[in-house]
Amino acid sequence: MTVTTDVEDLLREHAPQVLSTLVRLHGGFDTCEDAVQEALLAAAVQWPEEGLPANPRGWLTTVASRRWTELWRNDAARRRRERAVAALTGPESGPVSAVDDTLTLLMLCCHPALTRVSQVALTLRAVGGLSTAEIARAFLVPESTVAQRISRAKQRIRTSGAEFRMPAPEDRPARVAAVMEVLYLIFNEGYTASSGPALNRIELTAEAIRLTRQLHEHLPDDPEVTGLLALMLLTDARRPARTGPDGALIPLAEQDRSRWDGRAIAEGVALITRTLASAPVGPYQVQAAIAAVHDEAPRAEDTDWPQILGLYNLLRRIAPGPMVALNRIVAVAMVDGPGAALAELTAAQADPVLAGNHRVHAVRAHLLDLLGDRAEARRYYLLAAQATLSVPEQRFLRLRATQRT
C-alpha cells in the first residue's frame, strides 16, 4: 500500500469523526464542515510530502479548529457571540476526545427537513468523506449541482434550528429508518448505476457498506440495520462476476459463481441467520434472506425458487412496492411458469410508478422468451434498451434482441 493510499484511507476514516467533534463543540454545521474540508485539503498536500503525523485525527482536529476560529472571527454574524475562542498552539497540542459521534452526524445529515437527494449528497460529503467532485462523478451530474445541493442542505439545517444531538427516543426509529434508506439508495446506485457507461460505481457501494458497518457498530442489536448490512454484503459479493472483460453485463443465471466473494457471502449469511433467529422480521432482513438463498446455490439450476417466492410473498405483505412486485414476478415464473407470471405482470403495470420503466419491458421480454415467442421478446428487449440510460444495460438488451432474430 502506497503512502497516497494510506492518506486517502485515513482522511476518509477520520473526516466524520473530526467534523462530529467540531459540531459538538462549536455548533454551526456549515462552518464546521467548511473548516474540516480545508483541513483535509491541507493534509492531502502535506502528509504525502512530510509523512503521516503521529496522531492523524488530532492533527486534523487541530487544523480544522484553527480554521473554524478564523471563519468565526471573520463572520460578522458570529461577532455578536460573546465568547472567547482559545488559540491552539500546535497540531499535537492537546488530547482529542475519544467520543465517536458518527451516528449523531448521520442522523443530522438525514434530517427530515432535507430532501432525499440532499440527504444523500450531504451524507456522502460529511460522513463518507467524498469530495464534491467525486459525488458528481458518481451520480453523473455537474459538480456545481452537487455543490448547490450541499450548500442548500447546510442552510436548511441551519434555518431549521437542528442541533447536533441524538433525536429524542420517540423520534429515533424514524430517523434511523431515514439513515438506512439513504445508505440503501447509495448502495443501489453504486451496484447498478442508473445511467452512464459503467454498470458499477464501486466508490458508492464501498462507501455504503463502510457507513452501514459503522451504523451496525453503533446499533448492533437493531435487526434491520443488521439485515441491511447483510443485504449489501451478499449482493456486492456477486459484483466480480457481473461484468465481462469488456464491461458487458452478465445476468445472474450466467455468472461464474467461483468468482463470487466467498468471505462476504459467509459474513452476510452469518449476519442474517443470527438476526432472523432472534428478532422480528423487517424488509431489509427479508431481502437479505433472498440474497442468501441465491448466493448459497452452487449453480443457477440449484436455486431454491419456491423459498425465494415465499420470501417475496412475505416481503410483499410487510413492504409492498412496485419493485418488490416486479422481482416477485420473476420468482413466480420460475415456480409457476411464465404464463402465470405474464398475467401478474399485466396487473402490476397498472402502478403508475412502473409505467415506461425499462425493467418492466425487460421482464416481459424474458417471460416471452421463456414461452418461445421470440418475435415479441425481441420487441420488448428493444423497448427496454430504449428506456434505460445505462450503457451496459442497453448493450445487454440489444444483444438479447439480436439473438432473437
mmCIF file of C-alpha atoms in Angstrom:
data_model
loop_
_atom_site.group_PDB
_atom_site.id
_atom_site.type_symbol
_atom_site.label_atom_id
_atom_site.label_comp_id
_atom_site.label_asym_id
_atom_site.label_seq_id
_atom_site.Cartn_x
_atom_site.Cartn_y
_atom_site.Cartn_z
ATOM 1 C CA MET A 1 0.000 0.000 0.000
ATOM 2 C CA THR A 2 1.409 3.386 -1.006
ATOM 3 C CA VAL A 3 1.583 6.436 1.199
ATOM 4 C CA THR A 4 -1.016 8.123 -1.039
ATOM 5 C CA THR A 5 -3.451 5.291 -0.445
ATOM 6 C CA ASP A 6 -2.721 5.451 3.291
ATOM 7 C CA VAL A 7 -3.510 9.153 3.275
ATOM 8 C CA GLU A 8 -6.769 8.694 1.368
ATOM 9 C CA ASP A 9 -7.893 5.928 3.715
ATOM 10 C CA LEU A 10 -7.013 7.939 6.821
ATOM 11 C CA LEU A 11 -8.765 11.056 5.578
ATOM 12 C CA ARG A 12 -11.900 9.116 4.764
ATOM 13 C CA GLU A 13 -11.819 7.362 8.124
ATOM 14 C CA HIS A 14 -11.243 10.446 10.254
ATOM 15 C CA ALA A 15 -13.289 13.063 8.364
ATOM 16 C CA PRO A 16 -16.662 12.285 10.007
ATOM 17 C CA GLN A 17 -15.071 11.987 13.459
ATOM 18 C CA VAL A 18 -13.342 15.364 13.140
ATOM 19 C CA LEU A 19 -16.497 17.001 11.809
ATOM 20 C CA SER A 20 -18.529 15.486 14.631
ATOM 21 C CA THR A 21 -16.091 16.875 17.189
ATOM 22 C CA LEU A 22 -16.242 20.386 15.774
ATOM 23 C CA VAL A 23 -20.030 20.431 15.501
ATOM 24 C CA ARG A 24 -20.395 19.099 19.034
ATOM 25 C CA LEU A 25 -18.014 21.740 20.407
ATOM 26 C CA HIS A 26 -18.989 24.756 18.325
ATOM 27 C CA GLY A 27 -22.308 24.127 16.583
ATOM 28 C CA GLY A 28 -22.897 25.573 13.134
ATOM 29 C CA PHE A 29 -22.705 22.602 10.771
ATOM 30 C CA ASP A 30 -21.874 24.596 7.651
ATOM 31 C CA THR A 31 -18.904 26.484 9.144
ATOM 32 C CA CYS A 32 -17.562 23.312 10.751
ATOM 33 C CA GLU A 33 -17.871 21.392 7.511
ATOM 34 C CA ASP A 34 -16.004 24.110 5.605
ATOM 35 C CA ALA A 35 -13.246 24.067 8.232
ATOM 36 C CA VAL A 36 -12.899 20.279 8.050
ATOM 37 C CA GLN A 37 -12.725 20.341 4.254
ATOM 38 C CA GLU A 38 -9.841 22.811 4.421
ATOM 39 C CA ALA A 39 -8.071 20.629 6.985
ATOM 40 C CA LEU A 40 -8.489 17.599 4.722
ATOM 41 C CA LEU A 41 -7.069 19.548 1.794
ATOM 42 C CA ALA A 42 -4.083 20.610 3.891
ATOM 43 C CA ALA A 43 -3.464 17.017 4.938
ATOM 44 C CA ALA A 44 -3.734 15.761 1.360
ATOM 45 C CA VAL A 45 -0.981 18.203 0.390
ATOM 46 C CA GLN A 46 1.310 17.933 3.429
ATOM 47 C CA TRP A 47 1.153 14.329 4.545
ATOM 48 C CA PRO A 48 2.492 12.705 1.365
ATOM 49 C CA GLU A 49 5.487 15.071 1.470
ATOM 50 C CA GLU A 50 6.139 15.321 5.206
ATOM 51 C CA GLY A 51 4.919 11.922 6.361
ATOM 52 C CA LEU A 52 1.949 10.948 8.480
ATOM 53 C CA PRO A 53 1.637 12.656 11.881
ATOM 54 C CA ALA A 54 1.731 10.507 14.995
ATOM 55 C CA ASN A 55 -1.888 11.385 15.695
ATOM 56 C CA PRO A 56 -3.665 11.967 12.358
ATOM 57 C CA ARG A 57 -7.053 12.613 13.911
ATOM 58 C CA GLY A 58 -5.567 15.056 16.398
ATOM 59 C CA TRP A 59 -3.717 16.858 13.602
ATOM 60 C CA LEU A 60 -6.914 17.196 11.556
ATOM 61 C CA THR A 61 -8.945 18.315 14.560
ATOM 62 C CA THR A 62 -6.391 20.974 15.491
ATOM 63 C CA VAL A 63 -6.069 22.345 11.957
ATOM 64 C CA ALA A 64 -9.838 22.292 11.442
ATOM 65 C CA SER A 65 -10.360 24.039 14.787
ATOM 66 C CA ARG A 66 -7.877 26.741 13.829
ATOM 67 C CA ARG A 67 -9.659 27.266 10.550
ATOM 68 C CA TRP A 68 -13.022 27.335 12.328
ATOM 69 C CA THR A 69 -11.677 30.068 14.614
ATOM 70 C CA GLU A 70 -10.617 32.114 11.597
ATOM 71 C CA LEU A 71 -14.008 31.677 9.944
ATOM 72 C CA TRP A 72 -15.766 32.548 13.180
ATOM 73 C CA ARG A 73 -13.752 35.701 13.630
ATOM 74 C CA ASN A 74 -14.390 36.756 10.040
ATOM 75 C CA ASP A 75 -18.127 36.160 10.202
ATOM 76 C CA ALA A 76 -19.960 39.346 11.170
ATOM 77 C CA ALA A 77 -22.932 37.431 12.453
ATOM 78 C CA ARG A 78 -20.763 35.405 14.759
ATOM 79 C CA ARG A 79 -19.136 38.521 16.170
ATOM 80 C CA ARG A 80 -22.283 39.008 18.183
ATOM 81 C CA ARG A 81 -21.451 35.913 20.178
ATOM 82 C CA GLU A 82 -19.558 36.994 23.243
ATOM 83 C CA ARG A 83 -17.335 34.112 23.918
ATOM 84 C CA ALA A 84 -13.604 33.654 23.652
ATOM 85 C CA VAL A 85 -12.062 31.054 21.421
ATOM 86 C CA ALA A 86 -8.809 29.707 22.787
ATOM 87 C CA ALA A 87 -5.941 29.764 20.320
ATOM 88 C CA LEU A 88 -4.460 26.344 19.627
ATOM 89 C CA THR A 89 -0.693 26.194 19.746
ATOM 90 C CA GLY A 90 0.208 23.220 17.567
ATOM 91 C CA PRO A 91 -1.051 20.214 15.710
ATOM 92 C CA GLU A 92 -0.324 17.940 18.659
ATOM 93 C CA SER A 93 -1.302 20.441 21.341
ATOM 94 C CA GLY A 94 -3.981 18.617 23.253
ATOM 95 C CA PRO A 95 -5.878 15.401 23.695
ATOM 96 C CA VAL A 96 -8.610 14.644 21.209
ATOM 97 C CA SER A 97 -11.918 13.414 22.532
ATOM 98 C CA ALA A 98 -12.389 9.688 22.116
ATOM 99 C CA VAL A 99 -16.131 10.223 21.679
ATOM 100 C CA ASP A 100 -17.339 8.897 18.296
ATOM 101 C CA ASP A 101 -20.300 10.973 17.150
ATOM 102 C CA THR A 102 -20.618 9.351 13.724
ATOM 103 C CA LEU A 103 -24.144 8.131 14.408
ATOM 104 C CA THR A 104 -25.237 11.592 15.528
ATOM 105 C CA LEU A 105 -23.691 13.054 12.380
ATOM 106 C CA LEU A 106 -25.542 10.524 10.227
ATOM 107 C CA MET A 107 -28.783 11.486 11.960
ATOM 108 C CA LEU A 108 -28.100 15.176 11.289
ATOM 109 C CA CYS A 109 -27.330 14.575 7.603
ATOM 110 C CA CYS A 110 -30.626 12.682 7.273
ATOM 111 C CA HIS A 111 -32.657 15.400 8.994
ATOM 112 C CA PRO A 112 -36.318 15.322 7.894
ATOM 113 C CA ALA A 113 -36.090 18.973 6.775
ATOM 114 C CA LEU A 114 -33.884 17.852 3.865
ATOM 115 C CA THR A 115 -34.937 16.284 0.594
ATOM 116 C CA ARG A 116 -33.730 12.763 -0.073
ATOM 117 C CA VAL A 117 -31.217 13.879 -2.742
ATOM 118 C CA SER A 118 -29.824 16.436 -0.289
ATOM 119 C CA GLN A 119 -29.569 13.792 2.422
ATOM 120 C CA VAL A 120 -27.625 11.534 0.062
ATOM 121 C CA ALA A 121 -25.240 14.294 -1.037
ATOM 122 C CA LEU A 122 -24.641 15.568 2.491
ATOM 123 C CA THR A 123 -24.102 12.068 3.876
ATOM 124 C CA LEU A 124 -21.522 11.258 1.208
ATOM 125 C CA ARG A 125 -19.717 14.561 1.777
ATOM 126 C CA ALA A 126 -19.818 14.852 5.568
ATOM 127 C CA VAL A 127 -19.775 11.219 6.691
ATOM 128 C CA GLY A 128 -18.437 9.395 3.659
ATOM 129 C CA GLY A 129 -15.633 11.850 3.099
ATOM 130 C CA LEU A 130 -16.194 12.040 -0.668
ATOM 131 C CA SER A 131 -15.366 15.327 -2.345
ATOM 132 C CA THR A 132 -17.969 17.291 -4.270
ATOM 133 C CA ALA A 133 -16.267 16.239 -7.494
ATOM 134 C CA GLU A 134 -16.355 12.547 -6.517
ATOM 135 C CA ILE A 135 -20.063 12.714 -5.701
ATOM 136 C CA ALA A 136 -20.746 14.494 -9.001
ATOM 137 C CA ARG A 137 -18.862 11.833 -10.964
ATOM 138 C CA ALA A 138 -20.653 9.042 -9.134
ATOM 139 C CA PHE A 139 -24.104 10.419 -9.985
ATOM 140 C CA LEU A 140 -23.121 11.841 -13.375
ATOM 141 C CA VAL A 141 -24.270 15.358 -12.579
ATOM 142 C CA PRO A 142 -22.326 18.622 -12.776
ATOM 143 C CA GLU A 143 -20.117 19.409 -9.811
ATOM 144 C CA SER A 144 -21.928 22.725 -9.433
ATOM 145 C CA THR A 145 -25.223 20.853 -8.973
ATOM 146 C CA VAL A 146 -23.804 18.790 -6.118
ATOM 147 C CA ALA A 147 -22.254 21.894 -4.553
ATOM 148 C CA GLN A 148 -25.617 23.660 -4.658
ATOM 149 C CA ARG A 149 -27.363 20.679 -3.084
ATOM 150 C CA ILE A 150 -24.852 20.526 -0.265
ATOM 151 C CA SER A 151 -24.987 24.280 0.276
ATOM 152 C CA ARG A 152 -28.780 24.266 0.381
ATOM 153 C CA ALA A 153 -28.753 21.291 2.746
ATOM 154 C CA LYS A 154 -26.434 23.052 5.190
ATOM 155 C CA GLN A 155 -28.548 26.190 5.001
ATOM 156 C CA ARG A 156 -31.736 24.198 5.605
ATOM 157 C CA ILE A 157 -30.164 22.546 8.662
ATOM 158 C CA ARG A 158 -29.190 25.960 9.992
ATOM 159 C CA THR A 159 -32.573 27.596 9.425
ATOM 160 C CA SER A 160 -34.466 24.601 10.809
ATOM 161 C CA GLY A 161 -32.670 25.024 14.127
ATOM 162 C CA ALA A 162 -31.445 21.427 14.104
ATOM 163 C CA GLU A 163 -28.996 20.723 16.911
ATOM 164 C CA PHE A 164 -26.078 18.330 16.976
ATOM 165 C CA ARG A 165 -27.554 15.782 19.326
ATOM 166 C CA MET A 166 -29.299 12.462 19.130
ATOM 167 C CA PRO A 167 -33.016 12.730 18.368
ATOM 168 C CA ALA A 168 -35.462 12.174 21.191
ATOM 169 C CA PRO A 169 -36.130 8.474 21.864
ATOM 170 C CA GLU A 170 -39.546 8.651 20.227
ATOM 171 C CA ASP A 171 -38.023 10.141 17.051
ATOM 172 C CA ARG A 172 -35.044 7.793 16.727
ATOM 173 C CA PRO A 173 -36.746 4.888 14.902
ATOM 174 C CA ALA A 174 -37.914 7.190 12.107
ATOM 175 C CA ARG A 175 -34.507 8.872 11.850
ATOM 176 C CA VAL A 176 -32.646 5.546 11.797
ATOM 177 C CA ALA A 177 -35.046 4.394 9.085
ATOM 178 C CA ALA A 178 -34.164 7.504 7.061
ATOM 179 C CA VAL A 179 -30.435 6.826 7.530
ATOM 180 C CA MET A 180 -30.882 3.246 6.328
ATOM 181 C CA GLU A 181 -32.880 4.359 3.307
ATOM 182 C CA VAL A 182 -30.165 6.842 2.330
ATOM 183 C CA LEU A 183 -27.446 4.200 2.654
ATOM 184 C CA TYR A 184 -29.599 1.740 0.678
ATOM 185 C CA LEU A 185 -30.062 4.308 -2.109
ATOM 186 C CA ILE A 186 -26.327 4.993 -2.217
ATOM 187 C CA PHE A 187 -25.590 1.277 -2.445
ATOM 188 C CA ASN A 188 -28.158 0.635 -5.175
ATOM 189 C CA GLU A 189 -26.887 3.478 -7.322
ATOM 190 C CA GLY A 190 -23.386 2.087 -6.959
ATOM 191 C CA TYR A 191 -24.361 -1.517 -7.665
ATOM 192 C CA THR A 192 -26.438 -0.767 -10.759
ATOM 193 C CA ALA A 193 -25.810 2.778 -11.931
ATOM 194 C CA SER A 194 -28.965 4.369 -13.290
ATOM 195 C CA SER A 195 -27.077 5.930 -16.189
ATOM 196 C CA GLY A 196 -23.664 6.186 -17.781
ATOM 197 C CA PRO A 197 -21.034 3.872 -19.246
ATOM 198 C CA ALA A 198 -20.347 1.706 -16.173
ATOM 199 C CA LEU A 199 -22.629 -0.859 -14.576
ATOM 200 C CA ASN A 200 -20.992 -0.490 -11.150
ATOM 201 C CA ARG A 201 -19.800 2.583 -9.258
ATOM 202 C CA ILE A 202 -17.550 0.881 -6.770
ATOM 203 C CA GLU A 203 -16.822 4.050 -4.806
ATOM 204 C CA LEU A 204 -20.511 4.256 -3.899
ATOM 205 C CA THR A 205 -21.020 0.606 -2.959
ATOM 206 C CA ALA A 206 -17.828 0.690 -0.893
ATOM 207 C CA GLU A 207 -18.940 3.824 0.952
ATOM 208 C CA ALA A 208 -22.423 2.446 1.556
ATOM 209 C CA ILE A 209 -21.004 -0.749 3.062
ATOM 210 C CA ARG A 210 -18.440 1.154 5.144
ATOM 211 C CA LEU A 211 -21.049 3.530 6.562
ATOM 212 C CA THR A 212 -23.513 0.718 7.198
ATOM 213 C CA ARG A 213 -20.796 -1.117 9.125
ATOM 214 C CA GLN A 214 -20.384 1.987 11.260
ATOM 215 C CA LEU A 215 -24.126 2.146 11.805
ATOM 216 C CA HIS A 216 -24.137 -1.532 12.778
ATOM 217 C CA GLU A 217 -21.300 -0.934 15.254
ATOM 218 C CA HIS A 218 -23.415 1.721 16.957
ATOM 219 C CA LEU A 219 -26.671 -0.275 16.752
ATOM 220 C CA PRO A 220 -25.583 -3.935 16.854
ATOM 221 C CA ASP A 221 -28.949 -5.104 18.203
ATOM 222 C CA ASP A 222 -31.066 -3.365 15.563
ATOM 223 C CA PRO A 223 -32.310 -6.230 13.353
ATOM 224 C CA GLU A 224 -32.946 -4.075 10.305
ATOM 225 C CA VAL A 225 -29.509 -2.452 10.446
ATOM 226 C CA THR A 226 -28.058 -5.955 10.600
ATOM 227 C CA GLY A 227 -30.288 -7.008 7.722
ATOM 228 C CA LEU A 228 -29.194 -4.030 5.630
ATOM 229 C CA LEU A 229 -25.509 -4.805 6.155
ATOM 230 C CA ALA A 230 -26.100 -8.467 5.300
ATOM 231 C CA LEU A 231 -28.035 -7.478 2.170
ATOM 232 C CA MET A 232 -25.222 -5.243 0.943
ATOM 233 C CA LEU A 233 -22.544 -7.862 1.586
ATOM 234 C CA LEU A 234 -24.497 -10.687 -0.058
ATOM 235 C CA THR A 235 -25.333 -8.543 -3.080
ATOM 236 C CA ASP A 236 -21.923 -6.971 -3.552
ATOM 237 C CA ALA A 237 -20.327 -10.433 -3.300
ATOM 238 C CA ARG A 238 -21.535 -11.111 -6.863
ATOM 239 C CA ARG A 239 -20.028 -7.960 -8.342
ATOM 240 C CA PRO A 240 -16.808 -9.569 -9.661
ATOM 241 C CA ALA A 241 -18.876 -11.847 -11.904
ATOM 242 C CA ARG A 242 -21.486 -9.316 -13.060
ATOM 243 C CA THR A 243 -19.478 -7.957 -15.979
ATOM 244 C CA GLY A 244 -17.170 -9.384 -18.602
ATOM 245 C CA PRO A 245 -13.705 -8.088 -19.529
ATOM 246 C CA ASP A 246 -15.326 -5.513 -21.827
ATOM 247 C CA GLY A 247 -17.732 -4.315 -19.133
ATOM 248 C CA ALA A 248 -20.696 -6.178 -20.614
ATOM 249 C CA LEU A 249 -23.456 -7.176 -18.202
ATOM 250 C CA ILE A 250 -23.676 -10.862 -17.265
ATOM 251 C CA PRO A 251 -27.063 -11.921 -15.819
ATOM 252 C CA LEU A 252 -27.222 -13.837 -12.559
ATOM 253 C CA ALA A 253 -28.036 -17.181 -14.143
ATOM 254 C CA GLU A 254 -24.947 -16.998 -16.393
ATOM 255 C CA GLN A 255 -22.371 -15.778 -13.888
ATOM 256 C CA ASP A 256 -19.263 -17.733 -12.953
ATOM 257 C CA ARG A 257 -20.062 -18.296 -9.290
ATOM 258 C CA SER A 258 -16.492 -19.234 -8.486
ATOM 259 C CA ARG A 259 -15.721 -15.528 -8.863
ATOM 260 C CA TRP A 260 -18.176 -14.523 -6.142
ATOM 261 C CA ASP A 261 -16.649 -13.236 -2.907
ATOM 262 C CA GLY A 262 -16.927 -16.195 -0.534
ATOM 263 C CA ARG A 263 -15.862 -14.236 2.546
ATOM 264 C CA ALA A 264 -18.539 -11.604 2.008
ATOM 265 C CA ILE A 265 -21.132 -14.320 1.469
ATOM 266 C CA ALA A 266 -20.113 -16.123 4.669
ATOM 267 C CA GLU A 267 -20.290 -12.900 6.673
ATOM 268 C CA GLY A 268 -23.633 -11.919 5.185
ATOM 269 C CA VAL A 269 -25.166 -15.347 5.758
ATOM 270 C CA ALA A 270 -23.958 -15.359 9.373
ATOM 271 C CA LEU A 271 -25.444 -11.909 9.998
ATOM 272 C CA ILE A 272 -28.852 -12.662 8.513
ATOM 273 C CA THR A 273 -29.059 -16.118 10.088
ATOM 274 C CA ARG A 274 -28.373 -14.696 13.521
ATOM 275 C CA THR A 275 -30.847 -11.819 13.291
ATOM 276 C CA LEU A 276 -33.669 -13.853 11.742
ATOM 277 C CA ALA A 277 -33.435 -16.287 14.620
ATOM 278 C CA SER A 278 -33.771 -13.655 17.311
ATOM 279 C CA ALA A 279 -35.682 -10.604 16.088
ATOM 280 C CA PRO A 280 -38.914 -9.517 14.398
ATOM 281 C CA VAL A 281 -38.618 -9.712 10.630
ATOM 282 C CA GLY A 282 -38.303 -6.494 8.603
ATOM 283 C CA PRO A 283 -37.927 -5.661 4.901
ATOM 284 C CA TYR A 284 -34.125 -5.474 4.823
ATOM 285 C CA GLN A 285 -33.855 -8.814 6.571
ATOM 286 C CA VAL A 286 -36.191 -10.458 4.051
ATOM 287 C CA GLN A 287 -34.237 -9.006 1.127
ATOM 288 C CA ALA A 288 -31.025 -10.270 2.708
ATOM 289 C CA ALA A 289 -32.562 -13.722 3.117
ATOM 290 C CA ILE A 290 -33.482 -13.740 -0.592
ATOM 291 C CA ALA A 291 -29.917 -12.744 -1.489
ATOM 292 C CA ALA A 292 -28.588 -15.513 0.764
ATOM 293 C CA VAL A 293 -30.687 -18.149 -0.998
ATOM 294 C CA HIS A 294 -29.256 -17.029 -4.338
ATOM 295 C CA ASP A 295 -25.693 -16.923 -3.041
ATOM 296 C CA GLU A 296 -25.805 -20.339 -1.397
ATOM 297 C CA ALA A 297 -26.850 -22.118 -4.614
ATOM 298 C CA PRO A 298 -23.743 -23.732 -6.179
ATOM 299 C CA ARG A 299 -25.317 -23.469 -9.649
ATOM 300 C CA ALA A 300 -28.170 -21.388 -11.052
ATOM 301 C CA GLU A 301 -30.273 -24.529 -11.507
ATOM 302 C CA ASP A 302 -29.826 -25.343 -7.811
ATOM 303 C CA THR A 303 -31.587 -22.142 -6.705
ATOM 304 C CA ASP A 304 -34.457 -22.779 -4.305
ATOM 305 C CA TRP A 305 -37.051 -20.733 -6.178
ATOM 306 C CA PRO A 306 -40.040 -21.858 -4.058
ATOM 307 C CA GLN A 307 -38.250 -20.491 -0.976
ATOM 308 C CA ILE A 308 -37.468 -17.249 -2.804
ATOM 309 C CA LEU A 309 -41.102 -16.894 -3.875
ATOM 310 C CA GLY A 310 -42.220 -17.486 -0.304
ATOM 311 C CA LEU A 311 -39.849 -14.750 0.885
ATOM 312 C CA TYR A 312 -41.155 -12.352 -1.771
ATOM 313 C CA ASN A 313 -44.701 -13.111 -0.665
ATOM 314 C CA LEU A 314 -43.669 -12.147 2.857
ATOM 315 C CA LEU A 315 -41.906 -9.024 1.598
ATOM 316 C CA ARG A 316 -44.999 -8.027 -0.383
ATOM 317 C CA ARG A 317 -47.039 -8.178 2.811
ATOM 318 C CA ILE A 318 -44.711 -6.172 5.043
ATOM 319 C CA ALA A 319 -43.262 -3.721 2.490
ATOM 320 C CA PRO A 320 -45.276 -3.685 -0.737
ATOM 321 C CA GLY A 321 -43.935 -1.693 -3.647
ATOM 322 C CA PRO A 322 -43.577 -1.740 -7.429
ATOM 323 C CA MET A 323 -40.034 -3.116 -7.470
ATOM 324 C CA VAL A 324 -40.973 -5.820 -4.973
ATOM 325 C CA ALA A 325 -43.886 -6.770 -7.240
ATOM 326 C CA LEU A 326 -41.634 -6.888 -10.297
ATOM 327 C CA ASN A 327 -38.952 -9.020 -8.651
ATOM 328 C CA ARG A 328 -41.588 -11.350 -7.252
ATOM 329 C CA ILE A 329 -42.971 -11.911 -10.765
ATOM 330 C CA VAL A 330 -39.607 -13.314 -11.843
ATOM 331 C CA ALA A 331 -39.835 -15.809 -8.976
ATOM 332 C CA VAL A 332 -43.414 -16.678 -9.997
ATOM 333 C CA ALA A 333 -42.132 -17.527 -13.475
ATOM 334 C CA MET A 334 -39.553 -19.907 -12.028
ATOM 335 C CA VAL A 335 -42.115 -21.651 -9.804
ATOM 336 C CA ASP A 336 -45.479 -21.443 -11.606
ATOM 337 C CA GLY A 337 -44.336 -20.823 -15.177
ATOM 338 C CA PRO A 338 -44.006 -17.777 -17.465
ATOM 339 C CA GLY A 339 -47.701 -17.745 -18.349
ATOM 340 C CA ALA A 340 -48.764 -17.145 -14.759
ATOM 341 C CA ALA A 341 -46.039 -14.540 -14.386
ATOM 342 C CA LEU A 342 -47.169 -12.661 -17.516
ATOM 343 C CA ALA A 343 -50.682 -12.400 -16.136
ATOM 344 C CA GLU A 344 -49.325 -10.894 -12.917
ATOM 345 C CA LEU A 345 -47.065 -8.548 -14.864
ATOM 346 C CA THR A 346 -50.014 -7.144 -16.785
ATOM 347 C CA ALA A 347 -51.794 -6.436 -13.496
ATOM 348 C CA ALA A 348 -48.666 -4.897 -11.940
ATOM 349 C CA GLN A 349 -48.270 -2.446 -14.823
ATOM 350 C CA ALA A 350 -51.318 -0.595 -13.547
ATOM 351 C CA ASP A 351 -49.000 1.000 -10.985
ATOM 352 C CA PRO A 352 -48.031 4.431 -12.424
ATOM 353 C CA VAL A 353 -44.525 4.056 -10.984
ATOM 354 C CA LEU A 354 -43.882 1.172 -13.367
ATOM 355 C CA ALA A 355 -45.273 2.922 -16.451
ATOM 356 C CA GLY A 356 -42.483 3.114 -19.011
ATOM 357 C CA ASN A 357 -39.921 1.556 -16.646
ATOM 358 C CA HIS A 358 -37.349 -0.332 -18.659
ATOM 359 C CA ARG A 359 -37.323 -3.193 -16.167
ATOM 360 C CA VAL A 360 -40.992 -3.919 -16.924
ATOM 361 C CA HIS A 361 -40.162 -4.287 -20.618
ATOM 362 C CA ALA A 362 -37.111 -6.403 -19.790
ATOM 363 C CA VAL A 363 -39.103 -8.760 -17.544
ATOM 364 C CA ARG A 364 -41.841 -9.079 -20.167
ATOM 365 C CA ALA A 365 -39.220 -9.854 -22.814
ATOM 366 C CA HIS A 366 -37.712 -12.528 -20.550
ATOM 367 C CA LEU A 367 -41.099 -14.126 -19.914
ATOM 368 C CA LEU A 368 -41.982 -14.113 -23.608
ATOM 369 C CA ASP A 369 -38.598 -15.660 -24.280
ATOM 370 C CA LEU A 370 -39.388 -18.478 -21.866
ATOM 371 C CA LEU A 371 -42.701 -19.027 -23.674
ATOM 372 C CA GLY A 372 -40.884 -19.271 -27.013
ATOM 373 C CA ASP A 373 -42.337 -16.091 -28.522
ATOM 374 C CA ARG A 374 -39.049 -14.827 -29.923
ATOM 375 C CA ALA A 375 -40.507 -12.050 -32.077
ATOM 376 C CA GLU A 376 -42.374 -10.414 -29.199
ATOM 377 C CA ALA A 377 -39.437 -10.993 -26.878
ATOM 378 C CA ARG A 378 -37.198 -9.156 -29.324
ATOM 379 C CA ARG A 379 -39.621 -6.225 -29.494
ATOM 380 C CA TYR A 380 -39.690 -5.806 -25.730
ATOM 381 C CA TYR A 381 -35.933 -6.213 -25.359
ATOM 382 C CA LEU A 382 -35.546 -3.289 -27.763
ATOM 383 C CA LEU A 383 -38.157 -1.234 -25.894
ATOM 384 C CA ALA A 384 -36.268 -1.893 -22.660
ATOM 385 C CA ALA A 385 -32.978 -0.853 -24.266
ATOM 386 C CA GLN A 386 -34.516 2.415 -25.441
ATOM 387 C CA ALA A 387 -35.898 3.171 -21.970
ATOM 388 C CA THR A 388 -32.704 2.783 -19.905
ATOM 389 C CA LEU A 389 -29.865 5.298 -19.609
ATOM 390 C CA SER A 390 -27.356 2.646 -18.529
ATOM 391 C CA VAL A 391 -24.983 1.842 -21.394
ATOM 392 C CA PRO A 392 -24.161 -1.715 -20.186
ATOM 393 C CA GLU A 393 -27.868 -2.489 -19.850
ATOM 394 C CA GLN A 394 -28.529 -1.072 -23.309
ATOM 395 C CA ARG A 395 -25.807 -3.274 -24.801
ATOM 396 C CA PHE A 396 -27.077 -6.368 -22.996
ATOM 397 C CA LEU A 397 -30.716 -5.846 -24.012
ATOM 398 C CA ARG A 398 -29.851 -5.120 -27.636
ATOM 399 C CA LEU A 399 -27.691 -8.222 -27.743
ATOM 400 C CA ARG A 400 -30.592 -10.245 -26.413
ATOM 401 C CA ALA A 401 -32.827 -8.750 -29.109
ATOM 402 C CA THR A 402 -30.307 -9.538 -31.825
ATOM 403 C CA GLN A 403 -30.104 -13.161 -30.679
ATOM 404 C CA ARG A 404 -33.892 -13.475 -31.168
ATOM 405 C CA THR A 405 -33.906 -12.545 -34.857
#
